[in-house]
XYZ file of C-alpha atoms in Angstrom:
139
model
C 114.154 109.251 58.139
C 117.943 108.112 58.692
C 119.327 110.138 55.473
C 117.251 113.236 56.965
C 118.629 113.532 59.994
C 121.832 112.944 58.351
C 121.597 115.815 55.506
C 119.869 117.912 58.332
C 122.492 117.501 60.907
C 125.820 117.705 59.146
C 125.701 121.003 56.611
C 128.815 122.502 57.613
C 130.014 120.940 60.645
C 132.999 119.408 61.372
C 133.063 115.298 62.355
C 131.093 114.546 65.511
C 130.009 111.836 67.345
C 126.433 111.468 66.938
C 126.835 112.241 63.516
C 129.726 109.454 63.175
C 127.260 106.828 64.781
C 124.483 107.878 62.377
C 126.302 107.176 59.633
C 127.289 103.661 60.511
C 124.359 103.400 61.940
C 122.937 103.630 58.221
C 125.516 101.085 56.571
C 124.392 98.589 59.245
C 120.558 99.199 57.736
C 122.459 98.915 54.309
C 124.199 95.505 55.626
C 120.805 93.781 57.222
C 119.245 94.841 53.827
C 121.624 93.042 51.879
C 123.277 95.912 50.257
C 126.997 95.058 50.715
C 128.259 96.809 48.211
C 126.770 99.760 49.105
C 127.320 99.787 52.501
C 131.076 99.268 51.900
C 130.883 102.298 49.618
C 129.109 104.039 52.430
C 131.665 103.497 54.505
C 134.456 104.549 52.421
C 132.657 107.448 51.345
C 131.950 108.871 54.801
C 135.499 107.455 56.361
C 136.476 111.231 57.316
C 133.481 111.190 59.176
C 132.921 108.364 60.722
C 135.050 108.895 63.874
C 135.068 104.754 65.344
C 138.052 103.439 63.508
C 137.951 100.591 65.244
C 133.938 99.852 64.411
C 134.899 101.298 61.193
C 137.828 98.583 60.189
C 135.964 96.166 61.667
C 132.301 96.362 59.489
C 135.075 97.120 56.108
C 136.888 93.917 56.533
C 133.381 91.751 57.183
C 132.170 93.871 53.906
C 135.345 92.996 51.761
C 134.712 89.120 53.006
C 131.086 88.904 52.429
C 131.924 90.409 48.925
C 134.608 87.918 48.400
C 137.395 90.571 48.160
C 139.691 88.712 50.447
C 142.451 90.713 50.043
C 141.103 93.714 50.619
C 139.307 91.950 53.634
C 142.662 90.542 54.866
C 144.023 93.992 54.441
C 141.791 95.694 56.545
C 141.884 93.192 59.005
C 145.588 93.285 59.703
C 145.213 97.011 59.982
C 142.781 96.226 62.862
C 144.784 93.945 64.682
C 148.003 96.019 64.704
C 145.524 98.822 66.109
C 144.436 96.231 68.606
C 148.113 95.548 69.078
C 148.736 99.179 69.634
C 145.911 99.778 71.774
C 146.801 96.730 73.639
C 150.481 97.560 74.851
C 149.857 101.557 75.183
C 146.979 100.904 77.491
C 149.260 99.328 80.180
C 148.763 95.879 79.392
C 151.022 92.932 79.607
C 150.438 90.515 77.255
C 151.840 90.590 73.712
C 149.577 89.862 70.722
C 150.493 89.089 67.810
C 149.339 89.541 64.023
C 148.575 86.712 62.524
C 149.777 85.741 58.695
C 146.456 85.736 56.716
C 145.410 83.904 53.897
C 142.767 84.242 51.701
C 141.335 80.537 52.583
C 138.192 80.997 55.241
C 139.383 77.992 56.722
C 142.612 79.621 58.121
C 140.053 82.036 60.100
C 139.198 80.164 63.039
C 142.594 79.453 63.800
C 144.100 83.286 63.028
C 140.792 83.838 66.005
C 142.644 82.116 68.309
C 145.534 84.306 68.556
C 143.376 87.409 69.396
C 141.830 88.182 72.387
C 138.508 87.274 72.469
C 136.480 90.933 72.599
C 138.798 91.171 69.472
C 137.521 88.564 67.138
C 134.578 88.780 65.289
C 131.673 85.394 65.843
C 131.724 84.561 62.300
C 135.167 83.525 62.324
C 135.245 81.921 65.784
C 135.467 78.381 66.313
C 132.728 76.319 66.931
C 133.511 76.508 71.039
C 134.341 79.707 71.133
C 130.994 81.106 69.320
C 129.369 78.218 71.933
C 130.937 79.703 74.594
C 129.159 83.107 73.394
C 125.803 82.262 72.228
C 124.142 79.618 74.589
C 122.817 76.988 72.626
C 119.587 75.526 73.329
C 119.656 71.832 74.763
């Protein structure tokens, strides 16, 4: 149904919205399925398209680092935090944020998290408070 309404909708029109959600709308189908790789290709294929760079750095970088590229995934990351960075200061706000130095080691995530704001960071790298402080744990 999804790749349908996606060949239906987009023959020769330019980049819009609904069609931009559709698409990674489909790579998050791809992603709960378990196709990684394809959903990163997905993505890449239909960057042009897909017109949330933000959503759009943000599910590439988790891709890269579920497919243990973590270059790649540290890459893309730093691209979204300097866009977070530039989003940050242009929108009128104070504070400064800075991009952390990434490694490769998952370990070093947590603590990069910390020097993000929170609506920023991503639960899978959060500390064990933070995610607590998000997800209410039973008991």
């Amino acid at each position: 149904v999804v790749s349908t309404q996606s060949t239906g909708t987009q023959q020769g029109k330019p980049a819009d919205y609904e069609f931009s959600e559709l698409l990674l709308y489909e790579a998050s189908i791809m992603v709960e399925a378990g196709m990684y790789r394809e959903a990163l290709e997905h993505i890449y294929t239909h960057k042009d398209s897909i017109l949330d760079i933000q959503s759009w750095l943000e599910l590439a970088g988790d891709l890269h680092a579920r497919l243990d590229e973590h270059e790649d995934s540290t890459e893309v990351f730093e691209m979204l935090f300097r866009r977070i960075r530039r989003t940050s200061t242009t929108s009128g706000s104070t504070s400064t944020l800075t991009v952390p130095q990434m490694t490769t080691r998952p370990e070093d995530l947590p603590e990069a998290a910390g020097s993000l704001p929170e609506s920023g960071c991503p639960l899978r790298v959060r500390s064990e408070t933070q995610f607590r402080k998000y997800i209410p744990m039973p008991g």
